[in-house]
Amino acid sequence: MTRFTARIERITAFLVMVLTISLVAGCRSRTDANGSGNQADVALATFSGDHPINVVGTVGMVCDLVRGVGGEHVQVTQICGSGVDPHSFSPSSEDVKLISKADIVFYNGLMLEGKMAQVLGTVGRRKPVIAVAEELDPSVLLKPDEFEGHFDPHVWMDVSAWSKCVGVIADRLSKFDPPNAEEYQANAEILQTKLDSLHQYAIGVLSSIPEEGRILITSHDAFNYFGRAYGIQVMGVQGISTESEAGIQRINELVDLLVEKKVQAVFTETSVDPSMIQALIEGARNRGHQVKSGEDLVLFSDAMGANGTYRGTYIGMLDHNITTVAIGLGGDASPSGFQGKLTGEEVASETSSEIGSDLLEESSP
């Protein structure tokens, strides 16, 4: 990075901060004049406008659950799109405006959206801003030693754990919009049933991987919950955040593992630079061990697939990951996946509205 580029980034960050303070201060002065605006009032706030509710969310995994629970009563705007890394994402002035104008905001939390923390915290003083993963019981969360005392934010990699966030969203929407509470709870039950089916599918196909081959190596530490839920040893080249640097020692350690355990495949991620994985492949090749990689071994980690596709939904994202890992590590799974949607024209022709309704359909895999 050049000095000029670094200076431009600092100036941009400063301007976004100033805009945030200006927008929120103006709105807070209006709420304070009406005798509200403190934390207690925010927690008890209810929706009084016209539907649909203007919801803003950060990452797709959160937004997709909100759409599934909220149905026709919500209009969800997603800040971090397909292929966007939330660890390094800095909100633009337009993003700040969207968040500031929302009726209610949902985000993952647990430091996933690190560079958005100030904006979310400031806006949260005057309107409901919910970190869904932070409302889970701590017993559900992982705190690996290498995370330096912080919880791992990638909860969505364990379908059963992420399903608990559906309940968080349903409860929050029910309190915010009491007249539609019954519908939110009903939608949540349907969605959780569907997620339970996906979880059972994952247990089945991933258990078919030969025990000695259950080693998943990816670009960064986004798959710890996946490993815990489905009995797979997981390792990332980089740490919890894609902002961290992978050292030569770490790469050499993983190359040793690839050769010693005769690991079949390594996996890149759609939102992370694949260069570190390429370094692993080259290192193993230099020691006489061939490792598979490529377009068929790409996983979704911190971002879902393209909008309007099956992989652009939470269920489709995890279906893709589960099926890809199972096949890549020598397990028994159909390339069409959990619902038969990973291959064929049906995936490409789906629309966003069809996907939203699909989340609320009860069907077996």
Short mmCIF file of C-alpha atoms in Angstrom, two decimals:
data_model
loop_
_atom_site.label_atom_id
_atom_site.label_comp_id
_atom_site.label_asym_id
_atom_site.label_seq_id
_atom_site.Cartn_x
_atom_site.Cartn_y
_atom_site.Cartn_z
CA MET A 1 0.00 0.00 0.00
CA THR A 2 1.41 3.44 -0.95
CA ARG A 3 1.55 6.38 1.45
CA PHE A 4 -0.93 8.19 -0.76
CA THR A 5 -3.43 5.28 -0.65
CA ALA A 6 -3.07 4.97 3.11
CA ARG A 7 -3.67 8.69 3.52
CA ILE A 8 -6.79 8.55 1.36
CA GLU A 9 -8.15 5.65 3.44
CA ARG A 10 -7.56 7.59 6.68
CA ILE A 11 -9.29 10.67 5.28
CA THR A 12 -12.26 8.56 4.09
CA ALA A 13 -12.60 6.89 7.48
CA PHE A 14 -12.50 10.29 9.19
CA LEU A 15 -15.21 11.70 6.92
CA VAL A 16 -17.45 8.67 7.53
CA MET A 17 -17.01 9.12 11.28
CA VAL A 18 -17.92 12.82 11.05
CA LEU A 19 -20.98 12.03 8.93
CA THR A 20 -22.08 9.36 11.40
CA ILE A 21 -21.81 11.72 14.34
CA SER A 22 -23.68 14.45 12.44
CA LEU A 23 -26.52 12.20 11.33
CA VAL A 24 -27.01 10.55 14.68
CA ALA A 25 -26.65 13.75 16.67
CA GLY A 26 -29.36 15.36 14.58
CA CYS A 27 -31.70 12.45 15.04
CA ARG A 28 -30.92 12.14 18.74
CA SER A 29 -31.68 15.81 19.34
CA ARG A 30 -35.14 15.21 17.89
CA THR A 31 -35.81 12.14 20.04
CA ASP A 32 -34.43 13.81 23.17
CA ALA A 33 -36.78 16.75 22.60
CA ASN A 34 -39.66 14.27 22.83
CA GLY A 35 -38.37 12.88 26.12
CA SER A 36 -36.87 9.67 24.68
CA GLY A 37 -33.57 8.49 23.29
CA ASN A 38 -32.09 6.68 26.31
CA GLN A 39 -31.22 2.97 26.33
CA ALA A 40 -34.36 1.92 28.19
CA ASP A 41 -36.57 3.67 25.64
CA VAL A 42 -34.66 2.07 22.75
CA ALA A 43 -35.09 -1.42 24.23
CA LEU A 44 -38.85 -0.88 24.58
CA ALA A 45 -39.33 0.86 21.22
CA THR A 46 -42.14 -0.40 19.00
CA PHE A 47 -42.80 0.18 15.32
CA SER A 48 -45.39 2.84 14.53
CA GLY A 49 -44.88 3.46 10.81
CA ASP A 50 -46.20 1.91 7.63
CA HIS A 51 -45.19 -1.62 6.66
CA PRO A 52 -42.93 -3.03 5.45
CA ILE A 53 -40.46 -2.30 8.25
CA ASN A 54 -37.22 -0.80 6.96
CA VAL A 55 -34.60 -3.29 8.19
CA VAL A 56 -30.88 -2.90 7.55
CA GLY A 57 -28.50 -5.80 8.10
CA THR A 58 -24.77 -6.26 7.70
CA VAL A 59 -23.98 -9.71 6.32
CA GLY A 60 -26.11 -11.98 4.15
CA MET A 61 -26.30 -14.78 6.71
CA VAL A 62 -28.12 -12.45 9.12
CA CYS A 63 -30.24 -10.73 6.48
CA ASP A 64 -31.49 -14.01 5.06
CA LEU A 65 -32.81 -15.12 8.45
CA VAL A 66 -34.53 -11.74 8.94
CA ARG A 67 -36.25 -12.11 5.57
CA GLY A 68 -37.35 -15.63 6.45
CA VAL A 69 -38.80 -14.59 9.82
CA GLY A 70 -40.17 -11.19 8.79
CA GLY A 71 -41.75 -12.26 5.52
CA GLU A 72 -43.87 -9.60 3.84
CA HIS A 73 -43.69 -7.33 6.87
CA VAL A 74 -40.02 -6.42 6.36
CA GLN A 75 -37.92 -4.87 3.62
CA VAL A 76 -34.30 -5.85 4.23
CA THR A 77 -31.29 -3.92 2.92
CA GLN A 78 -27.96 -5.75 3.10
CA ILE A 79 -24.76 -3.74 3.55
CA CYS A 80 -22.08 -6.39 2.82
CA GLY A 81 -22.82 -8.07 -0.50
CA SER A 82 -21.62 -11.26 -2.15
CA GLY A 83 -17.86 -11.72 -1.89
CA VAL A 84 -17.43 -8.87 0.61
CA ASP A 85 -15.24 -9.59 3.64
CA PRO A 86 -16.94 -8.11 6.76
CA HIS A 87 -13.70 -8.28 8.77
CA SER A 88 -12.11 -5.60 6.60
CA PHE A 89 -15.23 -3.79 5.36
CA SER A 90 -15.42 -0.06 6.10
CA PRO A 91 -18.86 1.55 5.66
CA SER A 92 -19.21 4.27 3.06
CA SER A 93 -21.15 7.48 3.65
CA GLU A 94 -24.11 5.88 1.83
CA ASP A 95 -23.95 2.85 4.12
CA VAL A 96 -23.99 5.15 7.15
CA LYS A 97 -27.10 6.90 5.79
CA LEU A 98 -28.86 3.56 5.24
CA ILE A 99 -28.12 2.42 8.79
CA SER A 100 -29.16 5.77 10.23
CA LYS A 101 -32.50 5.75 8.39
CA ALA A 102 -33.41 2.15 9.27
CA ASP A 103 -36.29 1.33 11.61
CA ILE A 104 -34.30 -1.54 13.12
CA VAL A 105 -30.81 -2.97 12.48
CA PHE A 106 -29.54 -6.55 12.75
CA TYR A 107 -25.89 -7.59 12.64
CA ASN A 108 -23.80 -10.60 13.67
CA GLY A 109 -21.60 -9.05 16.35
CA LEU A 110 -18.74 -10.77 18.23
CA MET A 111 -16.35 -8.39 16.43
CA LEU A 112 -17.15 -9.75 12.95
CA GLU A 113 -18.01 -6.28 11.62
CA GLY A 114 -15.08 -4.64 13.39
CA LYS A 115 -14.83 -1.50 11.27
CA MET A 116 -18.58 -0.87 11.55
CA ALA A 117 -18.61 -1.02 15.35
CA GLN A 118 -18.58 2.74 15.89
CA VAL A 119 -21.44 3.36 13.46
CA LEU A 120 -23.56 0.54 14.88
CA GLY A 121 -22.88 1.58 18.47
CA THR A 122 -23.75 5.21 17.84
CA VAL A 123 -26.97 4.43 15.96
CA GLY A 124 -27.90 1.94 18.69
CA ARG A 125 -28.35 4.80 21.16
CA ARG A 126 -31.58 5.85 19.48
CA LYS A 127 -33.02 2.78 17.73
CA PRO A 128 -32.95 -1.02 18.10
CA VAL A 129 -29.61 -2.39 16.87
CA ILE A 130 -29.31 -6.12 17.56
CA ALA A 131 -26.17 -8.26 17.48
CA VAL A 132 -27.87 -11.62 17.02
CA ALA A 133 -24.89 -13.85 17.87
CA GLU A 134 -24.20 -11.90 21.06
CA GLU A 135 -27.67 -12.79 22.38
CA LEU A 136 -26.93 -16.52 22.29
CA ASP A 137 -26.11 -18.40 25.48
CA PRO A 138 -22.29 -18.29 25.88
CA SER A 139 -22.29 -22.10 26.11
CA VAL A 140 -23.12 -22.17 22.38
CA LEU A 141 -20.10 -20.04 21.49
CA LEU A 142 -16.48 -21.02 20.95
CA LYS A 143 -13.51 -19.15 22.39
CA PRO A 144 -10.41 -20.78 20.87
CA ASP A 145 -7.09 -20.02 22.56
CA GLU A 146 -5.72 -18.37 19.43
CA PHE A 147 -8.59 -15.85 19.45
CA GLU A 148 -7.00 -14.01 22.36
CA GLY A 149 -9.98 -14.13 24.72
CA HIS A 150 -12.63 -13.30 22.09
CA PHE A 151 -15.53 -15.45 20.94
CA ASP A 152 -15.36 -16.85 17.42
CA PRO A 153 -17.96 -14.88 15.40
CA HIS A 154 -18.53 -17.49 12.65
CA VAL A 155 -21.50 -19.13 14.39
CA TRP A 156 -23.40 -19.70 11.11
CA MET A 157 -21.02 -22.54 10.19
CA ASP A 158 -22.90 -24.77 12.67
CA VAL A 159 -26.44 -24.95 11.33
CA SER A 160 -27.87 -26.04 14.70
CA ALA A 161 -26.22 -23.09 16.48
CA TRP A 162 -27.27 -20.58 13.81
CA SER A 163 -30.84 -21.85 14.06
CA LYS A 164 -30.91 -20.43 17.59
CA CYS A 165 -30.43 -16.97 16.05
CA VAL A 166 -33.75 -17.45 14.28
CA GLY A 167 -35.36 -17.38 17.72
CA VAL A 168 -33.45 -14.22 18.63
CA ILE A 169 -34.68 -12.46 15.49
CA ALA A 170 -38.27 -13.64 15.96
CA ASP A 171 -38.35 -12.41 19.56
CA ARG A 172 -36.89 -9.02 18.64
CA LEU A 173 -39.27 -8.48 15.72
CA SER A 174 -42.20 -9.59 17.89
CA LYS A 175 -41.36 -7.00 20.54
CA PHE A 176 -40.76 -4.31 17.93
CA ASP A 177 -43.94 -5.08 15.96
CA PRO A 178 -46.39 -6.78 18.39
CA PRO A 179 -49.39 -6.95 16.00
CA ASN A 180 -47.46 -9.39 13.79
CA ALA A 181 -45.74 -11.31 16.58
CA GLU A 182 -47.72 -14.49 16.01
CA GLU A 183 -46.71 -14.58 12.35
CA TYR A 184 -43.04 -13.97 13.17
CA GLN A 185 -43.03 -16.87 15.61
CA ALA A 186 -44.77 -19.16 13.12
CA ASN A 187 -42.28 -18.26 10.38
CA ALA A 188 -39.42 -18.92 12.79
CA GLU A 189 -40.73 -22.41 13.59
CA ILE A 190 -40.97 -23.28 9.89
CA LEU A 191 -37.47 -21.98 9.20
CA GLN A 192 -35.97 -23.82 12.17
CA THR A 193 -37.56 -27.06 10.95
CA LYS A 194 -35.91 -26.56 7.58
CA LEU A 195 -32.55 -25.80 9.22
CA ASP A 196 -32.81 -28.94 11.35
CA SER A 197 -33.21 -30.98 8.15
CA LEU A 198 -30.10 -29.31 6.71
CA HIS A 199 -28.19 -30.05 9.93
CA GLN A 200 -29.16 -33.72 9.77
CA TYR A 201 -28.09 -33.83 6.11
CA ALA A 202 -24.70 -32.43 7.13
CA ILE A 203 -24.24 -35.02 9.85
CA GLY A 204 -25.05 -37.78 7.38
CA VAL A 205 -22.83 -36.85 4.44
CA LEU A 206 -19.88 -35.54 6.46
CA SER A 207 -19.79 -38.70 8.58
CA SER A 208 -19.23 -40.63 5.33
CA ILE A 209 -15.75 -39.07 4.99
CA PRO A 210 -13.11 -41.67 5.99
CA GLU A 211 -12.09 -40.90 9.57
CA GLU A 212 -8.43 -40.41 8.71
CA GLY A 213 -9.38 -37.89 6.03
CA ARG A 214 -11.50 -35.56 8.16
CA ILE A 215 -9.09 -32.63 8.00
CA LEU A 216 -10.37 -29.35 6.56
CA ILE A 217 -7.77 -26.72 5.68
CA THR A 218 -9.06 -23.33 4.53
CA SER A 219 -7.85 -19.77 4.02
CA HIS A 220 -8.71 -18.48 7.52
CA ASP A 221 -10.21 -19.62 10.83
CA ALA A 222 -13.88 -19.43 9.81
CA PHE A 223 -14.82 -23.10 10.18
CA ASN A 224 -14.34 -23.90 13.89
CA TYR A 225 -18.09 -24.23 14.48
CA PHE A 226 -18.35 -26.40 11.37
CA GLY A 227 -15.66 -28.69 12.77
CA ARG A 228 -17.26 -28.92 16.22
CA ALA A 229 -20.72 -29.69 14.84
CA TYR A 230 -19.68 -32.27 12.25
CA GLY A 231 -16.61 -33.97 13.69
CA ILE A 232 -13.94 -32.53 11.42
CA GLN A 233 -10.52 -31.16 12.36
CA VAL A 234 -10.27 -27.66 10.88
CA MET A 235 -7.29 -25.40 10.34
CA GLY A 236 -6.92 -21.99 8.71
CA VAL A 237 -3.83 -20.46 7.17
CA GLN A 238 -4.78 -17.06 8.59
CA GLY A 239 -6.35 -16.36 11.99
CA ILE A 240 -9.87 -15.34 13.00
CA SER A 241 -9.69 -12.20 10.87
CA THR A 242 -8.60 -11.99 7.25
CA GLU A 243 -6.70 -8.87 8.32
CA SER A 244 -4.10 -11.08 10.04
CA GLU A 245 -0.96 -12.16 8.23
CA ALA A 246 0.05 -15.80 7.77
CA GLY A 247 3.70 -16.40 8.66
CA ILE A 248 6.17 -18.72 6.98
CA GLN A 249 6.19 -20.92 10.07
CA ARG A 250 2.42 -21.42 9.88
CA ILE A 251 2.61 -22.33 6.20
CA ASN A 252 5.42 -24.81 6.84
CA GLU A 253 3.45 -26.40 9.69
CA LEU A 254 0.45 -26.93 7.42
CA VAL A 255 2.60 -28.30 4.61
CA ASP A 256 4.04 -30.82 7.10
CA LEU A 257 0.48 -31.81 8.02
CA LEU A 258 -0.60 -32.18 4.39
CA VAL A 259 2.30 -34.50 3.66
CA GLU A 260 2.19 -36.49 6.91
CA LYS A 261 -1.59 -37.08 6.87
CA LYS A 262 -1.79 -37.36 3.08
CA VAL A 263 -4.58 -34.79 3.02
CA GLN A 264 -6.46 -35.01 -0.29
CA ALA A 265 -7.65 -31.45 -0.74
CA VAL A 266 -7.44 -27.87 0.51
CA PHE A 267 -10.17 -25.28 0.11
CA THR A 268 -10.16 -21.62 -0.87
CA GLU A 269 -12.85 -19.11 0.13
CA THR A 270 -14.85 -16.74 -2.05
CA SER A 271 -14.13 -13.68 0.09
CA VAL A 272 -10.43 -14.34 0.84
CA ASP A 273 -7.28 -14.03 -1.29
CA PRO A 274 -6.32 -17.59 -2.35
CA SER A 275 -2.56 -16.91 -2.47
CA MET A 276 -1.86 -18.54 0.91
CA ILE A 277 -3.62 -21.73 -0.16
CA GLN A 278 -1.56 -21.72 -3.35
CA ALA A 279 1.57 -21.51 -1.20
CA LEU A 280 0.46 -24.65 0.65
CA ILE A 281 -0.14 -26.52 -2.60
CA GLU A 282 3.28 -25.55 -3.94
CA GLY A 283 4.98 -26.52 -0.67
CA ALA A 284 3.35 -29.96 -0.67
CA ARG A 285 4.16 -30.48 -4.35
CA ASN A 286 7.82 -29.70 -3.71
CA ARG A 287 7.78 -32.55 -1.18
CA GLY A 288 6.18 -35.00 -3.57
CA HIS A 289 2.57 -34.78 -2.38
CA GLN A 290 -0.20 -33.68 -4.73
CA VAL A 291 -3.11 -31.81 -3.16
CA LYS A 292 -6.38 -31.06 -4.95
CA SER A 293 -7.71 -27.54 -5.20
CA GLY A 294 -9.57 -25.47 -7.77
CA GLU A 295 -13.01 -24.23 -8.73
CA ASP A 296 -14.74 -27.32 -7.33
CA LEU A 297 -13.17 -26.78 -3.90
CA VAL A 298 -14.18 -23.20 -3.13
CA LEU A 299 -16.19 -22.51 0.03
CA PHE A 300 -18.33 -19.63 1.26
CA SER A 301 -17.03 -18.33 4.58
CA ASP A 302 -17.88 -14.72 5.50
CA ALA A 303 -20.19 -14.00 2.56
CA MET A 304 -22.91 -15.91 0.70
CA GLY A 305 -23.23 -16.40 -3.05
CA ALA A 306 -24.64 -13.96 -5.58
CA ASN A 307 -28.04 -12.39 -4.97
CA GLY A 308 -30.86 -14.19 -6.76
CA THR A 309 -29.18 -17.62 -6.64
CA TYR A 310 -29.64 -20.61 -4.35
CA ARG A 311 -26.10 -20.14 -3.01
CA GLY A 312 -27.10 -16.57 -2.25
CA THR A 313 -29.26 -17.87 0.61
CA TYR A 314 -28.06 -19.18 3.97
CA ILE A 315 -29.41 -22.67 3.28
CA GLY A 316 -27.83 -22.70 -0.18
CA MET A 317 -24.51 -21.41 1.17
CA LEU A 318 -24.26 -24.15 3.82
CA ASP A 319 -25.60 -26.80 1.44
CA HIS A 320 -22.77 -25.87 -0.93
CA ASN A 321 -20.13 -25.97 1.81
CA ILE A 322 -21.32 -29.25 3.32
CA THR A 323 -21.58 -31.01 -0.03
CA THR A 324 -18.29 -29.60 -1.34
CA VAL A 325 -16.35 -30.66 1.78
CA ALA A 326 -17.93 -34.13 1.79
CA ILE A 327 -17.03 -34.79 -1.85
CA GLY A 328 -13.61 -33.09 -1.65
CA LEU A 329 -12.50 -35.19 1.33
CA GLY A 330 -13.68 -38.49 -0.09
CA GLY A 331 -17.17 -38.76 1.40
CA ASP A 332 -20.41 -39.84 -0.21
CA ALA A 333 -22.66 -36.97 -1.31
CA SER A 334 -24.61 -36.09 -4.41
CA PRO A 335 -23.24 -33.05 -6.29
CA SER A 336 -26.82 -31.70 -6.36
CA GLY A 337 -26.80 -31.38 -2.58
CA PHE A 338 -29.42 -31.21 0.14
CA GLN A 339 -32.36 -30.07 -2.01
CA GLY A 340 -31.07 -31.00 -5.45
CA LYS A 341 -30.44 -27.32 -6.22
CA LEU A 342 -26.65 -27.12 -6.46
CA THR A 343 -26.63 -28.19 -10.09
CA GLY A 344 -28.87 -27.49 -13.05
CA GLU A 345 -30.73 -24.48 -14.44
CA GLU A 346 -33.09 -24.22 -11.47
CA VAL A 347 -30.42 -22.53 -9.36
CA ALA A 348 -29.53 -19.92 -11.98
CA SER A 349 -33.16 -19.08 -12.74
CA GLU A 350 -34.29 -18.49 -9.16
CA THR A 351 -35.34 -14.97 -8.20
CA SER A 352 -34.92 -13.30 -4.83
CA SER A 353 -38.65 -13.47 -4.14
CA GLU A 354 -38.71 -17.21 -4.88
CA ILE A 355 -35.80 -17.76 -2.52
CA GLY A 356 -37.49 -15.82 0.26
CA SER A 357 -40.63 -17.91 -0.04
CA ASP A 358 -38.57 -21.10 -0.24
CA LEU A 359 -37.23 -20.42 3.25
CA LEU A 360 -40.77 -20.60 4.59
CA GLU A 361 -41.71 -23.87 2.86
CA GLU A 362 -41.75 -27.08 4.86
CA SER A 363 -40.15 -29.76 2.74
CA SER A 364 -37.94 -32.74 3.26
CA PRO A 365 -34.44 -32.91 1.72
#
